[in-house]
Amino acid sequence: MKLSKLSIPYRAFKTAGSILAIGVFSSLETASFAPGYFLAISGLFILGSLAVSFWFYLVWKNFDFEITEDTFDIRSGVIQKKKREIPLHRIQNVDVRRNIFQRALGIAKVNLETAGGQTSEASLKYVELEKAQGIQEKVRRLKQKDLSVEESSSESPLFEISEKELGILSVTSLNMAAISAIAVAFSFFGFAGQFVEEAVNALGFAFLGFIAVGAVLVSVLISAASNINKYYGFKLYRQGDSLEYERGLLNRSEGSIPFEKIQNLRIEENPLKRLFGYSTLKVETAGYSGQGQDQSGPEVAVPLAEKSHVLDLSNHIFSHGEYSIQNVSQNAFRRYFGRYILLSLMPVAGILTASQVFNLGFNPVLVFFLIPLIGVASYLKYVNKGFYEGKEFFYTQNGFWNRKTNITPYYRVQNLSLTQTVFQKRLNTSTLILDTAGIYTFSSNPQAVDIEGEVGEALFERVFQSFKDSSKK
Amino acid sequence: MRSLEKKILAPWILTGLLVSVVLTGVFSGVLAVLNIFSFVLAGVILIVFTGVLEVYMLRRFDNWGFEMREDYLYLERGVIKKVKTKVPYVRVQHVDTQRGLVDRVFGLSSLVVYTAGSRGADVGIPGLLPGDADDLQEKLRKVAVESEEEFGDAV
């Protein structure tokens, strides 16, 4: 099979476009208006474009692929010929992507993903859309026959995002922490206003406020737009033994999450979502599953839905049943209170120094204003922490700004740790960490933080026992 | 519970001393800038840093322990943050012994146990005799293979 002929002009335009951009920039620097200069440059550009087009014609001509019973064969290379045979059972996912230009031309990029690698194993730069979907379908069929898995493809999606949910998502998925930090900073400034005014005149202060409000508004708009672009028309299907999703407005992408790779489910709720009773469901997998190379966190299985619906879906994946999160040790509150007091000493010391240096008055009332704030922050941190020991799953919950509830099957545990810092020792608390296999650098392991010392010791034993029981053959 | 070889204290104590000397150097620099440098003061700083760091190193040695238990490798370590870890044998992917330059100078070796876990991906035991490290590596490899028959592999 061949690539789409449209891929020649498309790739040529893309390359010529970047050459043109470079050309324009470099000629701006050496701007010369000598007669013939412009002509020479355009001539060079036209010649270059022709060469580029010819090159991509050769690329197209030499590119050939074929799906056999058990391999995906690709022959390519203009100067150096390459022939690759990728065994079908190694292909985890066939990923079809289209950006807005490709959609206008009716072509798509097909990526073949295999396990382990961080990048695509091979990509077909641009085939007709129908052909792309045909390839996806054929590989899936051949693979499933290979694994002798009966097709239990349900035509109706498990989840489909509604316009209302998309709307709520775009509003609620803001970085709440950043916005409140700005708000708190401003109320703090307002409180210290009478002293600040001496240094900054009122007009300047108002201007600063204007900028800050503007920045918040812009970030709200950008975040809303990016969420709509990312999750527009989100659909989740069950296909054999994997979850398939498609999503996106400008870049439509599809991907799959094999059930056997799922390590951990995660329900995320920020304060706004909790207020309206919505949550997000994410899936942590071990290995690449085609959402993108820039991925640094778990994959989204449900961008946003009502909590009960999210729980239905998480039960569809794990059948974990009911759970009720237990609070951690009350001493945890004391730990956070102490920690925040210590942390707040630094900015207070900073303000004190600044007030000495710039000869401004320092109002000690500020410090008293901080204490109830720290109390509230510590309480919120404490009250959002929790864990639950289920029969086959362990549940942990952490975080106020983005509360994450992890549902971890015992048989996914890689190793188990119980940690206790000197501060925790004083308060008789400890932290239990369940380490699962994962590829994400910026995602923390499920952990029950600041549980009572004895509970920690007991869970350290029992969770390991549950791991053993659940992973025995 | 097995502890580390006493020999490991030599490089650790030397490290403590080195860090203390460097820190004293930095502090002396600050004192010199503030024009309050004196050798007595620098000496006191050096003694305090050395004391704290060496106590830390001794505690670190005391708190280190490991044991091969029925179906997991058990490790205990840490001074400021005590960490106890259970690594199920069935999760062990491979075991390395490593001998860095310092290890070779002091006639030591260390063992690194790899699992598919993201956080404790490399569980390391320092301060072993080369012979012991090899033995341990061999034993762990054996139990890892054996336990795979009993347990499923869940990655």
Coordinates of C-alpha atoms in Angstrom, one line a residue, chain A:
Chain A
M1 CA 0.0 0.0 0.0
K2 CA 1.2 3.5 -0.7
L3 CA 0.9 6.7 1.2
S4 CA -1.5 9.4 0.1
K5 CA -0.3 11.4 -2.9
L6 CA -1.4 14.5 -1.0
S7 CA 1.4 13.9 1.4
I8 CA 3.9 15.1 -1.3
P9 CA 2.6 18.6 -1.6
Y10 CA 1.7 18.8 2.1
R11 CA 5.2 17.8 3.3
A12 CA 6.8 20.0 0.6
F13 CA 4.7 23.0 1.7
K14 CA 5.5 22.4 5.3
T15 CA 9.3 22.2 4.6
A16 CA 9.3 25.1 2.1
G17 CA 7.3 27.1 4.6
S18 CA 10.0 26.7 7.2
I19 CA 12.7 27.5 4.7
L20 CA 10.8 30.6 3.7
A21 CA 10.5 31.7 7.3
I22 CA 14.2 31.2 7.8
G23 CA 14.9 33.0 4.6
V24 CA 12.8 36.0 5.5
F25 CA 14.4 36.3 8.9
S26 CA 18.0 36.0 7.6
S27 CA 17.3 38.5 4.7
L28 CA 15.8 40.9 7.3
E29 CA 19.2 40.9 9.0
T30 CA 21.2 41.5 5.9
A31 CA 18.6 43.7 4.2
S32 CA 20.1 44.7 0.9
F33 CA 18.1 46.6 -1.6
A34 CA 20.6 46.2 -4.4
P35 CA 18.8 45.5 -7.7
G36 CA 18.4 41.9 -8.4
Y37 CA 18.8 40.9 -4.8
F38 CA 15.2 40.1 -4.3
L39 CA 15.1 38.3 -7.7
A40 CA 18.0 36.2 -6.8
I41 CA 16.5 35.3 -3.4
S42 CA 13.2 34.4 -4.9
G43 CA 14.9 32.4 -7.6
L44 CA 16.8 30.4 -5.0
F45 CA 13.6 29.9 -3.1
I46 CA 11.7 28.6 -6.1
L47 CA 14.6 26.3 -7.0
G48 CA 14.8 25.1 -3.4
S49 CA 11.0 24.4 -3.3
L50 CA 11.2 22.4 -6.5
A51 CA 14.1 20.4 -5.0
V52 CA 12.1 19.8 -1.8
S53 CA 9.0 18.8 -3.7
F54 CA 11.1 16.4 -5.8
W55 CA 12.6 15.0 -2.7
F56 CA 9.3 14.3 -1.1
Y57 CA 8.1 12.7 -4.3
L58 CA 11.0 10.3 -4.1
V59 CA 10.2 9.7 -0.4
W60 CA 6.6 8.9 -1.4
K61 CA 7.7 6.7 -4.3
N62 CA 10.0 4.7 -2.1
F63 CA 7.6 4.2 0.7
D64 CA 5.5 1.1 0.8
F65 CA 3.8 -0.7 3.5
E66 CA 1.8 -3.9 3.9
I67 CA 0.0 -5.7 6.6
T68 CA 0.5 -9.5 6.5
E69 CA -1.0 -12.2 8.7
D70 CA 1.4 -11.5 11.5
T71 CA 3.7 -8.6 10.6
F72 CA 3.5 -4.9 9.6
D73 CA 6.1 -4.5 6.9
I74 CA 7.4 -1.1 5.9
R75 CA 9.8 -0.4 3.0
S76 CA 11.3 3.0 2.9
G77 CA 14.4 5.1 2.2
V78 CA 15.5 7.1 -0.8
I79 CA 19.2 6.9 -0.5
Q80 CA 19.5 4.1 2.0
K81 CA 16.8 1.4 1.6
K82 CA 15.2 0.1 4.8
K83 CA 12.8 -2.7 5.3
R84 CA 11.2 -3.3 8.7
E85 CA 8.9 -6.0 9.8
I86 CA 7.1 -5.3 13.0
P87 CA 5.4 -8.3 14.6
L88 CA 1.7 -7.5 15.1
H89 CA 1.7 -8.8 18.6
R90 CA 4.3 -6.2 19.5
I91 CA 2.1 -3.3 18.3
Q92 CA 0.2 -2.0 21.3
N93 CA -1.6 0.7 19.7
V94 CA -2.3 2.2 16.3
D95 CA -2.7 5.9 16.8
V96 CA -4.4 8.1 14.2
R97 CA -3.8 11.8 14.4
R98 CA -4.9 14.7 12.3
N99 CA -4.3 18.4 12.8
I100 CA -6.5 21.0 11.2
F101 CA -4.6 21.2 7.9
Q102 CA -4.5 17.4 7.6
R103 CA -8.2 17.3 8.2
A104 CA -8.9 19.8 5.5
L105 CA -6.9 17.6 3.1
G106 CA -8.6 14.4 4.4
I107 CA -5.3 12.8 5.4
A108 CA -4.0 11.5 8.7
K109 CA -0.8 10.4 10.4
V110 CA -0.7 6.9 11.6
N111 CA 1.7 6.0 14.5
L112 CA 2.5 2.4 15.4
E113 CA 3.3 2.2 19.1
T114 CA 5.0 -0.7 20.8
A115 CA 5.6 -1.3 24.4
G116 CA 8.6 0.0 26.2
G117 CA 9.6 2.7 23.8
Q118 CA 9.0 6.4 24.6
T119 CA 8.5 7.2 21.0
S120 CA 6.5 5.7 18.2
E121 CA 8.0 2.6 16.6
A122 CA 7.0 3.8 13.1
S123 CA 4.9 6.4 11.6
L124 CA 3.1 6.6 8.3
K125 CA 3.3 10.2 7.2
Y126 CA 0.1 10.7 5.8
V127 CA -2.4 8.3 4.4
E128 CA -6.1 9.0 3.5
L129 CA -8.3 9.0 6.5
E130 CA -10.4 5.9 5.5
K131 CA -7.2 4.0 4.8
A132 CA -5.9 5.0 8.3
Q133 CA -9.0 3.7 10.0
G134 CA -8.8 0.6 7.8
I135 CA -5.3 0.0 9.1
Q136 CA -6.3 0.5 12.7
E137 CA -9.2 -1.9 12.3
K138 CA -7.2 -4.5 10.5
V139 CA -4.3 -4.5 13.0
R140 CA -6.8 -4.8 15.8
R141 CA -8.6 -7.7 14.2
L142 CA -5.4 -9.6 13.4
K143 CA -4.1 -8.9 16.9
Q144 CA -7.2 -10.1 18.6
K145 CA -7.3 -13.2 16.5
D146 CA -3.7 -13.7 17.5
L147 CA -4.6 -13.5 21.2
S148 CA -7.9 -15.4 20.6
V149 CA -9.9 -12.8 22.4
E150 CA -13.5 -12.7 21.5
E151 CA -14.6 -9.4 20.3
S152 CA -16.8 -7.7 22.9
S153 CA -16.8 -4.4 21.2
S154 CA -19.7 -2.3 22.3
E155 CA -20.9 0.2 19.8
S156 CA -22.2 2.6 22.3
P157 CA -19.5 4.4 24.2
L158 CA -18.9 3.9 27.9
F159 CA -18.6 7.6 28.3
E160 CA -19.2 10.5 26.0
I161 CA -18.6 14.1 27.1
S162 CA -21.7 16.3 26.9
E163 CA -21.5 20.0 26.0
K164 CA -22.5 20.8 29.5
E165 CA -19.7 18.7 31.0
L166 CA -17.2 20.2 28.5
G167 CA -18.4 23.7 29.6
I168 CA -18.0 22.9 33.3
L169 CA -14.7 21.2 32.7
S170 CA -13.3 24.3 31.0
V171 CA -14.4 26.5 33.9
T172 CA -13.4 24.2 36.7
S173 CA -10.1 22.9 35.5
L174 CA -8.3 26.1 36.4
N175 CA -5.1 26.2 38.5
M176 CA -7.0 27.1 41.6
A177 CA -3.9 27.2 43.7
A178 CA -2.3 29.9 41.5
I179 CA -5.4 32.0 41.5
S180 CA -5.9 31.9 45.2
A181 CA -2.3 32.7 45.8
I182 CA -2.8 35.9 43.8
A183 CA -5.9 36.6 45.8
V184 CA -4.2 36.0 49.1
A185 CA -1.2 38.1 48.1
F186 CA -3.5 40.9 47.2
S187 CA -5.5 40.8 50.4
F188 CA -2.2 40.8 52.2
F189 CA -1.1 43.8 50.2
G190 CA -4.4 45.5 50.9
F191 CA -3.9 44.9 54.5
A192 CA -0.4 46.3 54.4
G193 CA -1.7 49.0 52.1
Q194 CA -1.2 52.0 54.3
F195 CA 2.5 51.2 54.5
V196 CA 2.9 50.2 50.9
E197 CA 1.3 53.4 49.7
E198 CA 4.2 55.4 51.0
A199 CA 6.5 53.6 48.6
V200 CA 4.1 52.8 45.7
N201 CA 1.7 55.5 44.8
A202 CA -2.0 54.6 44.6
L203 CA -2.1 54.8 40.8
G204 CA 0.8 52.4 40.5
F205 CA -0.9 50.0 42.9
A206 CA -4.2 50.2 41.0
F207 CA -2.2 49.5 37.8
L208 CA -0.6 46.5 39.4
G209 CA -4.0 45.2 40.4
F210 CA -5.3 45.7 36.9
I211 CA -2.4 43.7 35.5
A212 CA -2.9 40.9 38.0
V213 CA -6.6 40.7 37.3
G214 CA -5.9 40.7 33.5
A215 CA -3.3 37.9 33.9
V216 CA -5.8 35.8 35.8
L217 CA -8.5 36.4 33.1
V218 CA -6.1 35.5 30.3
S219 CA -5.0 32.4 32.1
V220 CA -8.6 31.4 32.6
L221 CA -9.4 31.9 28.9
I222 CA -6.3 30.0 27.8
S223 CA -6.9 27.1 30.1
A224 CA -10.6 27.0 29.0
A225 CA -9.6 27.0 25.3
S226 CA -7.0 24.4 25.7
N227 CA -9.4 22.1 27.6
I228 CA -12.0 22.5 25.0
N229 CA -9.5 21.8 22.3
K230 CA -8.2 18.7 24.1
Y231 CA -11.4 17.1 25.2
Y232 CA -13.9 18.2 22.6
G233 CA -16.0 15.2 21.6
F234 CA -14.3 12.9 24.1
K235 CA -15.5 9.3 23.7
L236 CA -14.5 6.2 25.6
Y237 CA -15.3 2.8 24.3
R238 CA -14.6 -0.7 25.5
Q239 CA -12.9 -2.7 22.7
G240 CA -12.1 -6.3 23.6
D241 CA -9.8 -6.0 26.6
S242 CA -8.8 -2.4 26.2
L243 CA -10.3 1.0 26.6
E244 CA -10.3 3.1 23.4
Y245 CA -10.8 6.8 23.4
E246 CA -11.0 9.6 20.9
R247 CA -10.8 13.3 21.6
G248 CA -9.8 16.7 20.4
L249 CA -11.1 19.7 18.3
L250 CA -8.1 20.9 16.3
N251 CA -6.0 17.7 16.7
R252 CA -8.3 14.7 16.8
S253 CA -6.5 11.8 18.3
E254 CA -7.4 8.3 19.2
G255 CA -5.7 5.8 21.5
S256 CA -6.1 2.8 23.6
I257 CA -5.4 1.7 27.1
P258 CA -5.0 -2.1 27.5
F259 CA -6.6 -3.3 30.7
E260 CA -3.6 -5.5 31.6
K261 CA -1.4 -2.4 31.7
I262 CA -3.5 -0.5 34.2
Q263 CA -1.7 -0.1 37.5
N264 CA -3.8 2.3 39.3
L265 CA -6.9 4.4 39.0
R266 CA -7.0 8.0 40.2
I267 CA -10.0 10.2 40.8
E268 CA -9.1 13.9 40.8
E269 CA -11.3 16.7 42.2
N270 CA -10.4 20.3 42.8
P271 CA -12.5 22.4 45.2
L272 CA -14.7 23.7 42.4
K273 CA -15.4 20.2 41.1
R274 CA -16.1 19.0 44.6
L275 CA -18.6 21.9 45.1
F276 CA -20.6 20.9 42.0
G277 CA -20.1 17.1 42.6
Y278 CA -17.9 16.4 39.6
S279 CA -14.7 14.5 39.2
T280 CA -12.0 13.4 36.7
L281 CA -10.9 9.8 36.3
K282 CA -7.3 9.0 35.3
V283 CA -5.7 5.8 34.5
E284 CA -2.0 5.0 35.3
T285 CA -0.5 2.5 33.0
A286 CA 2.9 0.8 32.8
G287 CA 4.2 1.4 29.3
Y288 CA 3.5 3.6 26.4
S289 CA -0.1 3.7 25.2
G290 CA -0.1 6.5 22.7
Q291 CA -1.3 9.7 24.2
G292 CA 1.7 11.7 23.2
Q293 CA 5.4 11.9 23.8
D294 CA 5.1 14.9 26.1
Q295 CA 3.1 13.0 28.6
S296 CA 4.1 13.4 32.2
G297 CA 1.1 12.1 34.0
P298 CA -1.6 9.4 33.9
E299 CA -4.0 9.3 31.1
V300 CA -7.4 10.7 31.2
A301 CA -10.2 8.2 31.0
V302 CA -13.0 10.6 31.9
P303 CA -12.2 14.3 31.7
L304 CA -15.2 15.2 33.8
A305 CA -18.4 13.6 34.9
E306 CA -20.7 13.5 37.9
K307 CA -19.0 11.6 40.8
S308 CA -21.4 8.7 40.7
H309 CA -20.8 8.2 36.9
V310 CA -17.1 8.3 37.5
L311 CA -17.4 5.6 40.1
D312 CA -19.5 3.5 37.8
L313 CA -16.7 3.7 35.2
S314 CA -13.9 3.0 37.7
N315 CA -15.9 0.0 38.8
H316 CA -16.3 -1.1 35.2
I317 CA -12.5 -1.2 35.0
F318 CA -11.6 -2.5 38.4
S319 CA -14.9 -3.7 40.0
H320 CA -13.6 -2.4 43.3
G321 CA -16.9 -1.8 44.9
E322 CA -17.7 0.7 47.7
Y323 CA -15.1 2.4 49.9
S324 CA -15.2 5.0 52.6
I325 CA -12.1 7.0 53.2
Q326 CA -10.9 7.0 56.9
N327 CA -9.2 10.1 58.4
V328 CA -5.5 10.0 59.2
S329 CA -4.1 10.7 62.7
Q330 CA -5.3 13.9 64.2
N331 CA -1.6 14.6 65.0
A332 CA -1.2 15.2 61.3
F333 CA -2.9 18.6 61.8
R334 CA -0.3 19.6 64.3
R335 CA 2.5 18.6 61.9
Y336 CA 1.1 20.8 59.1
F337 CA 0.4 23.6 61.5
G338 CA 4.0 23.5 62.7
R339 CA 5.4 23.2 59.2
Y340 CA 3.4 26.1 57.8
I341 CA 4.3 28.3 60.8
L342 CA 8.0 27.5 60.1
L343 CA 7.6 28.1 56.3
S344 CA 5.8 31.4 56.9
L345 CA 8.6 32.7 59.1
M346 CA 10.7 33.2 55.9
P347 CA 8.4 35.6 54.1
V348 CA 7.7 37.4 57.4
A349 CA 11.4 37.8 58.0
G350 CA 11.7 39.0 54.4
I351 CA 9.0 41.6 54.9
L352 CA 10.6 42.6 58.2
T353 CA 14.0 43.1 56.6
A354 CA 12.5 45.0 53.7
S355 CA 10.7 47.3 56.1
Q356 CA 13.9 48.0 57.9
V357 CA 15.9 48.6 54.7
F358 CA 13.3 50.8 53.1
N359 CA 12.4 52.5 56.4
L360 CA 8.8 51.5 56.3
G361 CA 6.8 50.6 59.3
F362 CA 6.3 47.0 60.1
N363 CA 2.9 46.0 61.4
P364 CA 3.1 43.0 63.7
V365 CA -0.7 42.6 63.2
L366 CA 0.2 41.0 59.9
V367 CA 1.6 38.0 61.7
F368 CA -1.5 37.5 63.7
F369 CA -3.5 37.7 60.5
L370 CA -1.4 34.8 59.2
I371 CA -2.1 32.4 62.1
P372 CA -5.8 31.7 61.4
L373 CA -4.9 31.4 57.7
I374 CA -2.3 28.8 58.6
G375 CA -4.8 27.1 60.8
V376 CA -7.3 26.8 58.0
A377 CA -4.6 25.6 55.5
S378 CA -3.4 22.9 57.9
Y379 CA -6.9 21.8 58.6
L380 CA -7.8 21.5 54.9
K381 CA -4.6 19.6 54.3
Y382 CA -5.4 17.2 57.2
V383 CA -9.0 16.7 56.4
N384 CA -8.4 15.8 52.8
K385 CA -5.9 13.1 53.7
G386 CA -7.2 9.6 54.2
F387 CA -7.0 5.9 53.3
Y388 CA -9.1 2.8 53.2
E389 CA -8.1 -0.8 53.3
G390 CA -10.3 -2.7 51.0
K391 CA -10.4 -6.5 50.3
E392 CA -8.6 -6.4 47.0
F393 CA -7.7 -2.7 46.7
F394 CA -6.0 -0.1 48.8
Y395 CA -7.4 3.5 48.6
T396 CA -5.4 6.6 49.4
Q397 CA -6.5 10.2 49.3
N398 CA -4.3 13.3 49.4
G399 CA -4.5 17.0 48.5
F400 CA -6.8 19.9 48.9
W401 CA -6.2 21.8 45.7
N402 CA -6.4 18.8 43.5
R403 CA -7.6 16.0 45.7
K404 CA -6.4 12.7 44.3
T405 CA -7.9 9.4 45.4
N406 CA -5.8 6.5 44.2
I407 CA -7.4 3.0 43.9
T408 CA -4.5 0.5 43.8
P409 CA -5.0 -3.3 43.4
Y410 CA -2.8 -5.1 45.9
Y411 CA -1.4 -7.3 43.1
R412 CA 0.1 -4.3 41.5
V413 CA 2.4 -3.4 44.4
Q414 CA 6.1 -3.5 43.4
N415 CA 7.4 -2.7 46.8
L416 CA 6.1 -1.4 50.1
S417 CA 7.6 1.2 52.4
L418 CA 6.8 2.6 55.7
T419 CA 8.6 5.9 56.5
Q420 CA 8.9 8.1 59.6
T421 CA 10.7 11.4 59.8
V422 CA 11.9 12.7 63.2
F423 CA 8.9 15.1 63.2
Q424 CA 6.5 12.2 62.6
K425 CA 8.2 10.2 65.3
R426 CA 7.4 12.9 67.9
L427 CA 3.8 12.8 66.8
N428 CA 3.6 9.0 66.5
T429 CA 2.6 9.0 62.8
S430 CA 4.1 7.3 59.8
T431 CA 3.6 7.1 56.0
L432 CA 2.8 4.0 54.0
I433 CA 3.9 4.1 50.4
L434 CA 2.7 1.6 47.8
D435 CA 5.0 1.7 44.9
T436 CA 3.6 0.5 41.6
A437 CA 5.1 0.3 38.2
G438 CA 4.8 3.5 36.2
I439 CA 6.5 5.6 33.7
Y440 CA 5.6 9.0 34.9
T441 CA 8.2 11.0 36.5
F442 CA 6.0 13.7 38.0
S443 CA 3.4 11.5 39.5
S444 CA 3.7 10.4 43.1
N445 CA 2.9 6.9 44.4
P446 CA -0.2 6.1 46.3
Q447 CA 0.5 6.8 49.9
A448 CA -1.3 7.0 53.2
V449 CA 0.4 10.0 54.8
D450 CA 0.5 10.5 58.6
I451 CA -1.4 7.5 59.8
E452 CA -1.1 6.6 63.5
G453 CA 2.2 4.7 64.2
E454 CA 0.5 1.4 65.3
V455 CA -1.9 1.6 62.3
G456 CA 1.1 2.1 60.0
E457 CA 2.9 -1.0 61.4
A458 CA -0.2 -3.1 61.2
L459 CA -1.0 -2.0 57.6
F460 CA 2.7 -2.6 56.6
E461 CA 2.1 -6.2 57.5
R462 CA -1.5 -6.6 56.3
V463 CA -1.0 -4.8 52.9
F464 CA 1.9 -7.1 52.2
Q465 CA -0.2 -10.1 53.1
S466 CA -2.9 -8.9 50.8
F467 CA -0.4 -8.5 48.1
K468 CA 0.7 -12.1 48.6
D469 CA -2.8 -13.4 48.7
S470 CA -3.9 -11.5 45.6
S471 CA -0.9 -12.3 43.4
K472 CA -0.7 -16.1 44.1
K473 CA -1.3 -18.0 41.0

